[in-house]
Coordinates of C-alpha atoms and ligand atoms in Angstrom, one line a residue:
M1 CA -2.7 49.8 -30.1
H2 CA 0.8 48.4 -29.7
Q3 CA 2.4 49.0 -26.3
D4 CA 6.0 48.7 -25.3
L5 CA 5.8 46.5 -22.3
D6 CA 8.3 46.5 -19.5
Q7 CA 8.8 44.1 -16.7
F8 CA 5.9 45.7 -14.7
S9 CA 3.5 46.8 -17.4
V10 CA 3.3 43.3 -18.8
T11 CA 1.6 42.2 -15.6
Q12 CA -1.0 44.9 -16.0
A13 CA -1.5 44.1 -19.7
V14 CA -2.4 40.4 -18.7
L15 CA -4.7 41.6 -16.0
E16 CA -6.5 43.9 -18.4
Q17 CA -7.1 41.1 -20.9
M18 CA -8.6 38.9 -18.2
A19 CA -10.7 41.7 -16.7
N20 CA -14.0 40.5 -18.3
T21 CA -13.9 37.0 -16.8
P22 CA -17.6 36.5 -15.8
D23 CA -16.9 33.9 -13.0
A24 CA -15.9 36.2 -10.1
R25 CA -14.0 33.5 -8.2
L26 CA -12.1 32.4 -11.3
K27 CA -11.2 36.1 -12.0
Q28 CA -9.9 36.5 -8.4
I29 CA -7.8 33.3 -8.5
M30 CA -6.3 34.0 -11.9
E31 CA -5.5 37.6 -11.2
S32 CA -3.7 36.7 -8.0
L33 CA -1.9 33.8 -9.7
V34 CA -0.6 36.1 -12.5
K35 CA 0.5 38.8 -10.1
H36 CA 2.4 36.3 -7.9
A37 CA 3.9 34.3 -10.8
H38 CA 5.1 37.6 -12.4
A39 CA 6.5 38.8 -9.1
F40 CA 8.3 35.5 -8.6
A41 CA 9.9 35.7 -12.1
R42 CA 11.1 39.3 -11.3
D43 CA 12.3 38.3 -7.8
V44 CA 14.6 35.6 -9.1
D45 CA 15.4 37.3 -12.4
L46 CA 14.3 34.1 -14.2
K47 CA 16.5 33.1 -17.1
P48 CA 15.1 31.5 -20.3
E49 CA 16.9 28.2 -19.7
E50 CA 15.6 28.1 -16.1
W51 CA 12.0 28.8 -17.4
L52 CA 12.5 26.0 -19.9
A53 CA 13.8 23.6 -17.2
G54 CA 10.7 24.4 -15.2
I55 CA 8.4 23.7 -18.2
A56 CA 10.2 20.4 -18.8
F57 CA 9.8 19.4 -15.1
L58 CA 6.1 20.2 -15.1
T59 CA 5.7 18.2 -18.3
Q60 CA 7.4 15.2 -16.7
V61 CA 5.2 15.6 -13.6
G62 CA 2.1 15.4 -15.8
Q63 CA 3.4 12.5 -17.9
A64 CA 4.2 10.5 -14.7
C65 CA 0.5 10.4 -13.8
T66 CA -1.4 7.2 -14.4
P67 CA -4.6 5.7 -13.0
S68 CA -2.5 4.6 -10.0
R69 CA -0.1 7.4 -9.6
Q70 CA -0.7 11.2 -9.0
E71 CA 2.6 12.9 -9.4
T72 CA 1.0 16.4 -9.5
I73 CA -0.6 15.9 -6.1
L74 CA 2.8 14.6 -4.9
L75 CA 4.4 17.8 -6.1
S76 CA 1.7 19.8 -4.2
D77 CA 2.3 17.7 -1.1
T78 CA 6.1 18.0 -1.1
L79 CA 5.9 21.8 -1.6
G80 CA 3.6 22.1 1.5
F81 CA 0.8 23.3 -0.7
S82 CA -1.6 20.4 0.2
A83 CA -0.9 21.0 3.9
L84 CA -1.6 24.8 3.4
V85 CA -4.9 24.1 1.6
N86 CA -5.9 21.8 4.5
I87 CA -4.9 24.4 7.1
L88 CA -7.0 27.1 5.3
A89 CA -10.0 24.7 5.1
A90 CA -9.7 24.0 8.8
N91 CA -9.4 27.7 9.6
R92 CA -12.6 28.4 7.7
Q93 CA -14.6 25.8 9.7
Q94 CA -16.7 27.4 12.5
A95 CA -17.0 24.3 14.6
K96 CA -14.1 22.5 16.2
A97 CA -13.2 19.2 14.6
T98 CA -10.2 16.8 14.6
D99 CA -7.3 18.3 12.6
P100 CA -7.1 17.1 9.0
S101 CA -4.1 15.5 7.3
L102 CA -3.3 14.5 3.8
L103 CA -5.3 11.9 1.9
G104 CA -2.2 10.8 0.0
P105 CA -1.8 8.6 -3.1
F106 CA -2.5 5.3 -1.4
Y107 CA -6.2 5.8 -0.7
R108 CA -8.6 3.5 -2.6
A109 CA -12.3 4.1 -2.6
A110 CA -13.6 0.6 -2.0
A111 CA -11.7 -0.9 0.9
P112 CA -13.0 -4.3 2.2
R113 CA -15.8 -4.0 4.7
K114 CA -14.9 -5.5 8.1
Q115 CA -16.7 -6.2 11.4
L116 CA -15.7 -4.3 14.6
G117 CA -12.7 -6.1 16.2
D118 CA -11.5 -7.7 12.9
S119 CA -7.8 -7.3 11.9
I120 CA -7.1 -5.1 8.9
A121 CA -4.0 -7.2 8.2
E122 CA -4.7 -10.4 6.3
R123 CA -1.7 -12.3 7.7
P124 CA -0.2 -10.3 10.6
D125 CA 3.5 -11.3 10.9
V126 CA 4.2 -9.2 14.1
E127 CA 2.4 -8.7 17.4
E128 CA -0.9 -6.8 16.7
L129 CA -2.2 -3.6 18.2
V130 CA -5.8 -2.8 19.0
F131 CA -7.1 0.6 17.9
Y132 CA -10.2 1.9 19.5
G133 CA -12.1 5.2 19.6
Q134 CA -15.3 7.1 19.2
V135 CA -16.6 9.3 16.4
R136 CA -18.2 12.3 18.0
D137 CA -20.1 15.4 17.0
G138 CA -19.1 18.9 18.1
A139 CA -21.2 18.5 21.3
G140 CA -19.3 15.4 22.2
R141 CA -22.1 12.9 21.4
G142 CA -21.2 9.6 19.7
V143 CA -22.1 9.4 16.0
P144 CA -23.7 6.1 15.2
Q145 CA -23.4 4.5 11.8
A146 CA -20.4 6.6 10.8
E147 CA -18.2 5.1 8.0
V148 CA -14.6 4.8 9.0
T149 CA -12.1 3.9 6.3
V150 CA -8.6 3.0 7.5
W151 CA -5.5 2.3 5.5
Q152 CA -1.8 2.0 6.3
T153 CA 1.4 0.2 5.4
D154 CA 2.2 -3.3 6.5
A155 CA 4.8 -3.8 9.3
H156 CA 7.6 -3.4 6.8
G157 CA 6.5 0.0 5.4
F158 CA 4.8 -1.1 2.2
Y159 CA 1.2 -0.3 1.0
D160 CA -0.7 -3.2 -0.5
M161 CA -0.5 -1.9 -4.1
Q162 CA 3.3 -1.5 -3.9
L163 CA 3.5 -5.3 -3.2
H164 CA 0.6 -6.7 -5.1
G165 CA -0.5 -4.1 -7.7
E166 CA -4.0 -2.7 -7.8
D167 CA -5.9 -5.9 -7.5
K168 CA -5.4 -7.0 -3.9
M169 CA -6.3 -4.9 -0.9
D170 CA -4.7 -5.5 2.5
H171 CA -4.0 -3.3 5.5
R172 CA -7.1 -1.3 4.7
A173 CA -10.8 -1.7 5.7
M174 CA -14.1 0.1 6.2
F175 CA -15.9 -0.1 9.5
T176 CA -19.2 1.2 10.7
T177 CA -19.5 2.7 14.2
D178 CA -21.9 1.1 16.7
A179 CA -24.9 2.8 18.3
D180 CA -22.7 5.0 20.5
G181 CA -20.2 5.9 17.8
H182 CA -17.5 3.5 19.0
F183 CA -15.3 1.4 16.7
H184 CA -12.2 -0.8 17.2
F185 CA -10.0 -3.0 15.0
R186 CA -6.8 -4.9 15.2
T187 CA -3.8 -4.0 13.1
V188 CA 0.0 -4.1 13.0
R189 CA 2.3 -1.2 13.7
P190 CA 2.9 0.5 10.3
L191 CA 6.4 1.8 9.4
G192 CA 7.5 5.1 7.9
Y193 CA 8.4 5.1 4.3
Y194 CA 9.8 7.0 1.3
I195 CA 7.3 8.8 -0.9
P196 CA 7.6 7.6 -4.5
M197 CA 11.1 8.7 -5.3
D198 CA 11.5 7.3 -8.9
G199 CA 9.8 10.1 -10.7
P200 CA 10.4 13.9 -11.3
V201 CA 9.2 14.8 -7.7
G202 CA 11.7 12.3 -6.3
G203 CA 14.4 14.0 -8.4
M204 CA 13.4 17.4 -6.9
I205 CA 13.6 15.9 -3.4
K206 CA 17.1 14.5 -4.0
A207 CA 18.3 17.8 -5.6
Q208 CA 17.2 19.5 -2.4
Q209 CA 19.0 16.9 -0.2
R210 CA 15.7 16.1 1.7
H211 CA 15.3 12.7 3.2
G212 CA 12.0 12.0 1.4
C213 CA 10.4 10.1 4.3
R214 CA 7.0 10.2 6.0
P215 CA 6.8 9.1 9.7
A216 CA 4.8 6.0 10.5
H217 CA 1.0 6.7 10.4
I218 CA -2.5 5.3 10.0
H219 CA -4.9 7.0 7.6
F220 CA -8.6 7.7 8.4
L221 CA -11.4 8.9 6.2
I222 CA -14.6 9.3 8.3
S223 CA -18.0 10.3 7.0
A224 CA -21.5 10.4 8.6
E225 CA -24.8 11.8 7.6
G226 CA -25.1 15.5 8.6
H227 CA -21.3 15.9 9.1
Q228 CA -18.4 17.0 7.1
E229 CA -16.1 14.3 5.9
L230 CA -12.9 14.1 7.9
V231 CA -9.6 13.1 6.2
T232 CA -6.8 12.7 8.7
S233 CA -3.9 10.5 9.9
L234 CA -2.4 9.6 13.2
Y235 CA 1.4 9.6 13.6
F236 CA 3.5 7.4 15.8
S237 CA 5.4 9.6 18.4
D238 CA 8.7 7.7 18.4
D239 CA 9.3 7.8 14.6
Q240 CA 12.6 9.5 13.7
Y241 CA 10.8 11.6 11.0
I242 CA 8.0 12.9 13.3
G243 CA 9.4 16.4 13.1
S244 CA 10.4 16.5 9.5
D245 CA 7.6 14.8 7.4
V246 CA 8.5 15.4 3.7
V247 CA 4.8 16.3 3.0
F248 CA 4.2 18.4 6.2
G249 CA 1.2 16.3 7.4
V250 CA 1.9 16.0 11.1
S251 CA 0.2 18.2 13.7
R252 CA 0.7 17.8 17.5
S253 CA -2.9 16.8 18.0
L254 CA -2.5 13.8 15.6
I255 CA 0.5 12.2 17.4
I256 CA -0.2 8.8 19.1
A257 CA 1.7 6.2 21.1
P258 CA 0.5 2.6 21.6
Q259 CA 0.5 1.6 25.3
A260 CA -0.8 -1.1 27.7
D261 CA -4.4 -0.1 28.4
P262 CA -6.8 -1.9 30.8
N263 CA -9.8 -0.2 29.1
A264 CA -9.0 -1.5 25.6
P265 CA -11.7 -3.7 24.1
I266 CA -9.3 -6.5 23.3
P267 CA -7.1 -7.4 26.3
G268 CA -3.5 -8.5 26.0
L269 CA -2.5 -6.2 23.1
E270 CA -0.9 -2.8 23.2
A271 CA -3.6 -0.2 22.4
I272 CA -4.1 3.1 20.7
H273 CA -7.1 5.1 21.8
Y274 CA -8.2 8.1 19.8
D275 CA -11.6 9.9 19.5
F276 CA -12.5 11.8 16.4
T277 CA -14.7 14.9 16.2
L278 CA -16.7 15.7 13.1
A279 CA -17.8 19.2 12.1
P280 CA -21.5 19.6 11.0
S281 CA -22.0 19.6 7.3
G282 CA -23.0 22.7 5.4
G283 CA -21.4 26.1 5.5
N284 CA -17.9 26.1 4.2
G285 CA -17.3 22.6 2.9
A286 CA -13.9 21.3 3.9
G287 CA -13.4 19.1 0.9
R288 CA -10.7 16.5 0.3
V289 CA -7.1 17.5 -0.4
G290 CA -6.3 14.5 -2.5
A291 CA -8.0 11.9 -4.6
D292 CA -8.0 8.2 -5.6
P293 CA -5.7 8.6 -8.7
S294 CA -8.0 6.4 -10.8
Q295 CA -11.0 8.6 -10.0
L296 CA -9.1 11.7 -10.9
M297 CA -8.1 10.3 -14.3
K298 CA -11.9 9.6 -15.0
A299 CA -12.8 13.2 -14.0
Ligands
BEZ301 C1 0.6 9.0 2.4 O1 0.6 9.2 3.5 O2 0.2 8.0 2.0 C2 1.3 10.1 1.5 C3 0.8 11.4 1.5 C4 1.4 12.3 0.6 C5 2.4 11.9 -0.2 C6 2.8 10.6 -0.3 C7 2.3 9.7 0.6
FE302 FE1 0.5 7.1 4.0

């Protein structure tokens, strides 16, 4: 039967059509999405030309995605949505673990494997730092044979693929922790940088008069048998953007500062010491907020 729909009953009509969705979680997500999206349109009294501008923007976001670029994740990141999903995942975890942070678009699955103590920079052109730490379980015991993937910009604020395309990897590596869960490597201090600003998300950032920068950081992806994967980053305390990261990835517990350290495994270099705690696997899987863009295209 034909109904005359008004600005409220249209929401109900959509919910009724979706009511037989057999997948209970899909039903819950879609019902809530429709309710909130309709409430948003009513809240701002959305005009047809504004709706069309939004459609054009989302189309451009999709079209900007390639095997090496994920503009949709960048949109999620810059709207704080990725950070929110990370926070919700961490809240769900029973056991305490190191705070997560964004995977970001510069992660690549197969970083070069290196030995403990190696430099992740092929040709360091500034004084190096030594990074050392232990991967621990919730009881504080070292986790042997944990896989630690590290990636960062060079000393000038560029990721390898921004300088050399997809073929050459630099300032990234995979390490395996020793029998006590310890690992260390040499690196250069990374610099903060602009997120990719030449696409539709960059256009949005400029329209909002945001600076578009991330504070200097080192990314970590740590996995070990029997534990939940940890995706996080450590942020340099003295970066001017430490309090205004454009993608909201910084938490207090992830802030570091290199310093002289007599206990560091390589003497004579400034050191960063940070120990990571992994949650046990099982239960509410944390999952990754982000993906290697090429893997996402295949999926
Ligand atoms: C990154 O840290 O690599 C990153 C994260 C989110 C958006 C852009 C860059
Ligand atoms: Fe980064």
